C-alpha positions as YAML, in Angstrom:
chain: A
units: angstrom
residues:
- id: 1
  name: UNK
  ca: [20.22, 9.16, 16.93]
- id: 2
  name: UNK
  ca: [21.37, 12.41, 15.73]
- id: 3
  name: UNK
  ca: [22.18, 13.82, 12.18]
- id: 4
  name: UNK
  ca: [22.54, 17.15, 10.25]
- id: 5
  name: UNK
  ca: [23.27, 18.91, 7.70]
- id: 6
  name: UNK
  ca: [19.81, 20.07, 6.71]
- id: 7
  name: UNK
  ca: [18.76, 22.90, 4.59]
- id: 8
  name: UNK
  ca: [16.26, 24.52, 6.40]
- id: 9
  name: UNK
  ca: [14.34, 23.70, 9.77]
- id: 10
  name: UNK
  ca: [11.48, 21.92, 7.56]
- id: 11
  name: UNK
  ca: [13.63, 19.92, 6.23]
- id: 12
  name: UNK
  ca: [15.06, 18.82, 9.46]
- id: 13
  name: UNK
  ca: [11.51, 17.90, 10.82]
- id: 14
  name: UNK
  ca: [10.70, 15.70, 7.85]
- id: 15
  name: UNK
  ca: [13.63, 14.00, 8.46]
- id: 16
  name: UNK
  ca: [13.02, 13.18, 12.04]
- id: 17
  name: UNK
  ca: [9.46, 11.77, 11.27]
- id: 18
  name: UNK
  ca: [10.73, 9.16, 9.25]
- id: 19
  name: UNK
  ca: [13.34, 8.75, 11.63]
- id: 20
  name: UNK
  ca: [10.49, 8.35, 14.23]
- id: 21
  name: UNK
  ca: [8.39, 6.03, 12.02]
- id: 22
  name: UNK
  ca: [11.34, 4.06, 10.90]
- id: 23
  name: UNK
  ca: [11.72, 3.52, 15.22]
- id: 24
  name: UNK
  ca: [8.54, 3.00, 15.77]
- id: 25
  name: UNK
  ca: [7.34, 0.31, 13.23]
- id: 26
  name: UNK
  ca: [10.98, -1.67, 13.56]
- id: 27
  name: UNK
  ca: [9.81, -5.98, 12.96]
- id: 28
  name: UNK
  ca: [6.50, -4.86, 11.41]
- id: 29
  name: UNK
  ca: [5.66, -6.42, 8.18]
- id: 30
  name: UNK
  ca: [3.65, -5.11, 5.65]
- id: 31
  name: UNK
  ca: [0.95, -8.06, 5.45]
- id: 32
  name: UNK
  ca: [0.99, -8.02, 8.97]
- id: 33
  name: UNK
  ca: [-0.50, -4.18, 9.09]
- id: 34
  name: UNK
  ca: [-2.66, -5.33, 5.97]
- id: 35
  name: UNK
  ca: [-4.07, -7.56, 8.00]
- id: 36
  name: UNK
  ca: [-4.76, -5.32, 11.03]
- id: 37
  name: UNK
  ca: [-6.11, -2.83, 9.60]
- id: 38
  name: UNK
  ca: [-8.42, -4.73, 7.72]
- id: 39
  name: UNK
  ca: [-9.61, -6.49, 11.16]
- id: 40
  name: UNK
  ca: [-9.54, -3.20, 12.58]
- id: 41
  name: UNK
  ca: [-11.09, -0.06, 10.26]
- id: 42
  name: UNK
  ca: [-14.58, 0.84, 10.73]
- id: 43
  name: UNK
  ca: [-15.66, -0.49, 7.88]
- id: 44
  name: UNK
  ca: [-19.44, -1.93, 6.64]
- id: 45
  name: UNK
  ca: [-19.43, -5.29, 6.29]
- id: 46
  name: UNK
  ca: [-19.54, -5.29, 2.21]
- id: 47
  name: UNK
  ca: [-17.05, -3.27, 2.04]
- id: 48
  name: UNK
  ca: [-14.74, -5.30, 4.33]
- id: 49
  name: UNK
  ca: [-15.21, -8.14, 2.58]
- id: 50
  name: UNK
  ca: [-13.99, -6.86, -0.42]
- id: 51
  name: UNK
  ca: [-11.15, -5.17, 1.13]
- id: 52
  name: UNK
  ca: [-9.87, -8.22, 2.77]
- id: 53
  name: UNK
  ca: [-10.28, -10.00, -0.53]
- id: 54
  name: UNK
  ca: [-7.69, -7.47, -1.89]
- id: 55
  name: UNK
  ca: [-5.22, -7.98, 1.07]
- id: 56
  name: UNK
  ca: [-5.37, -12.07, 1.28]
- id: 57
  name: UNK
  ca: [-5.65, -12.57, -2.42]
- id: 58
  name: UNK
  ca: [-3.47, -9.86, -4.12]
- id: 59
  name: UNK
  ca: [-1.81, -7.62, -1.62]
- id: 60
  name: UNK
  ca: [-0.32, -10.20, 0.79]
- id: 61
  name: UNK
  ca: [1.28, -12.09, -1.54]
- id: 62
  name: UNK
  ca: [3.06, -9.22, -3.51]
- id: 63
  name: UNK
  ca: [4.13, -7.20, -0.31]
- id: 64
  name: UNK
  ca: [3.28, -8.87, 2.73]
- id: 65
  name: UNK
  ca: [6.63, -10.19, 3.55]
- id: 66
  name: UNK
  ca: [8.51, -6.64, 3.33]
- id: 67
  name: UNK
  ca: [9.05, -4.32, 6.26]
- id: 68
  name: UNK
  ca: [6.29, -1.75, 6.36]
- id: 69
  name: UNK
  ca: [8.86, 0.76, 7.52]
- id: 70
  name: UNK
  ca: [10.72, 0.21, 3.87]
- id: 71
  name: UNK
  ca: [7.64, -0.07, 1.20]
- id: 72
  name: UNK
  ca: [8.79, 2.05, -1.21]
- id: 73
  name: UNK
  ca: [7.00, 3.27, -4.78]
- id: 74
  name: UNK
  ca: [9.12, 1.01, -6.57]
- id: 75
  name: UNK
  ca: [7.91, -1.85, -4.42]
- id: 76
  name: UNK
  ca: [4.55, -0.93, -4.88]
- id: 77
  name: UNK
  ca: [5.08, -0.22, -8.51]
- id: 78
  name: UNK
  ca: [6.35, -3.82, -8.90]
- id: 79
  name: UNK
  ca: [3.92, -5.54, -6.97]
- id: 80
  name: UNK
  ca: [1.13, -3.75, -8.81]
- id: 81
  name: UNK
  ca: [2.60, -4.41, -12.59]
- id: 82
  name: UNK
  ca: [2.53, -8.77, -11.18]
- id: 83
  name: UNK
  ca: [-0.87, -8.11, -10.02]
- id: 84
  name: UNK
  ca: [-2.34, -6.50, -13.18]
- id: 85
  name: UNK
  ca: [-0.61, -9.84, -14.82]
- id: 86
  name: UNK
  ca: [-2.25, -11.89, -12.70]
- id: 87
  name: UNK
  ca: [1.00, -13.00, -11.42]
- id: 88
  name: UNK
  ca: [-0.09, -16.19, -8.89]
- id: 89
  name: UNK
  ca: [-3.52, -15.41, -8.91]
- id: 90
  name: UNK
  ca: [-5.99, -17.66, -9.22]
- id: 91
  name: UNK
  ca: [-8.26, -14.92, -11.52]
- id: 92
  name: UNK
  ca: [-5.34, -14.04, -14.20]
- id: 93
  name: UNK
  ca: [-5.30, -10.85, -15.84]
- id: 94
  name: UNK
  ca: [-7.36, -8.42, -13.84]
- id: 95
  name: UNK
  ca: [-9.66, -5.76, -15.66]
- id: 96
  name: UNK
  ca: [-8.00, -2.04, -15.06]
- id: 97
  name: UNK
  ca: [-10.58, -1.14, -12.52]
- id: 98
  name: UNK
  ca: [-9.93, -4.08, -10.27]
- id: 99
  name: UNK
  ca: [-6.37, -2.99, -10.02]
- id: 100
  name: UNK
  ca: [-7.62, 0.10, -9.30]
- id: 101
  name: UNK
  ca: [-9.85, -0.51, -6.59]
- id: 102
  name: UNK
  ca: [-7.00, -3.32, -4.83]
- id: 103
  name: UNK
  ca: [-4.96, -0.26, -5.10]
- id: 104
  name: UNK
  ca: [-7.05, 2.52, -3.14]
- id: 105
  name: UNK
  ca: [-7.26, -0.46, -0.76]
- id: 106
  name: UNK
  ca: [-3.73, -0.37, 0.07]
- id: 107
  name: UNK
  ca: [-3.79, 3.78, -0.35]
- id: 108
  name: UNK
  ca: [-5.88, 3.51, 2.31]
- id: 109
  name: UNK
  ca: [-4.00, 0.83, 4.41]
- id: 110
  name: UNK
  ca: [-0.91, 2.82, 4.45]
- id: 111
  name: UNK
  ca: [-2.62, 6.29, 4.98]
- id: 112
  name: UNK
  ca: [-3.93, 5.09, 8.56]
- id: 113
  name: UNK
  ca: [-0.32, 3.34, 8.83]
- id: 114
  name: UNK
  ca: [0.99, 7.19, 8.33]
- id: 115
  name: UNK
  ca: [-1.68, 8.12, 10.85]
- id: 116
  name: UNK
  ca: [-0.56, 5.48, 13.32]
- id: 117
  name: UNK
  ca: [3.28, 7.40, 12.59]
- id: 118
  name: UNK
  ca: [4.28, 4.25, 11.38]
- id: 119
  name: UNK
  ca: [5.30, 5.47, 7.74]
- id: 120
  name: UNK
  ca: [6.80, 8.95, 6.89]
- id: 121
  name: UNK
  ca: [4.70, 8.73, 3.61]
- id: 122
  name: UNK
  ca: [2.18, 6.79, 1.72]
- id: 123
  name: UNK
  ca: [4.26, 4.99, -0.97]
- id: 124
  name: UNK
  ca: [0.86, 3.85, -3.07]
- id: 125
  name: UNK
  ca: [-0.71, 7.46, -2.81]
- id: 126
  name: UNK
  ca: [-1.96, 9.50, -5.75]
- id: 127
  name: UNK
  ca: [0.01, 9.67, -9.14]
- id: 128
  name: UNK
  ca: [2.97, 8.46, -7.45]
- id: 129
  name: UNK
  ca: [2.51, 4.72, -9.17]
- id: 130
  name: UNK
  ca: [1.69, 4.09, -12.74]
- id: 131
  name: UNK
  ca: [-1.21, 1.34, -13.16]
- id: 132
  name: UNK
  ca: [-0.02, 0.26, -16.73]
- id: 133
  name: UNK
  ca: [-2.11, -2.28, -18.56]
- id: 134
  name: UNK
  ca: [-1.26, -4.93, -21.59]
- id: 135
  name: UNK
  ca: [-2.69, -3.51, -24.81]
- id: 136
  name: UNK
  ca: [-5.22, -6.18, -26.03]
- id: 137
  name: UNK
  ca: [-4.46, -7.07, -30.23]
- id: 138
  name: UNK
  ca: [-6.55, -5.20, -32.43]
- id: 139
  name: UNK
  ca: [-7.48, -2.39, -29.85]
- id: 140
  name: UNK
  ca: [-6.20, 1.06, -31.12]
- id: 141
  name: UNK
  ca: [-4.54, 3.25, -28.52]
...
């Protein structure tokens, strides 16, 4: 695969990494990684637990169908407004720092997936998504 065109020689790298992840992860969904790396991360045991609660229970059912090679902010961004909702969950509306924590589980997910050269980027990283929650009534600000 060739292309060009590209402003400057850094430019032209970034490019072909995602070219090279896009390759490489071709067929792999993103519940199937979830659900690799969960099995597979040195983890302790309390701490897997709860991170494979977050992948069967919220993380799964939002993404786990896309290709990992396309997850994209505004996927994640969607998924994660449903799960703050409670969208088919059986606990509802989750408290802001259980969003939170389900999403530095799939920051984490996708970073080794980046590691692995299987993304180009980590689309739930950082400030890129915006947790937003429901103002309650009668709660200023």
């Amino acid at each position: 695969m060739r292309r060009g065109g590209y402003a400057s020689e850094d430019a032209a790298k970034i490019a072909r990494e995602e070219v090279a992840a896009t390759v490489k992860g071709i067929g792999l969904t993103t519940g199937y990684w979830l659900e690799f790396w969960v099995r597979n991360v040195r983890l302790r045991p309390s701490t897997r637990r709860n991170y494979r609660q977050h992948v069967v229970t919220y993380l799964v059912p939002q993404l786990g169908d896309l290709p990992l090679v396309t997850l994209s902010v505004g996927d994640v961004q969607k998924a994660f407004a449903a799960i703050a909702a409670g969208d088919g969950s059986r606990y509802g509306r989750l408290a802001p720092s259980t969003v939170a924590r389900v999403r530095a589980t799939l920051s984490s997910a996708l970073t080794a997936a980046v590691g692995q050269r299987l993304l180009a980027h980590n689309p739930a990283r950082g400030r890129e998504i915006q947790l937003s929650f429901p103002r309650l009534p009668g709660h200023l600000t």
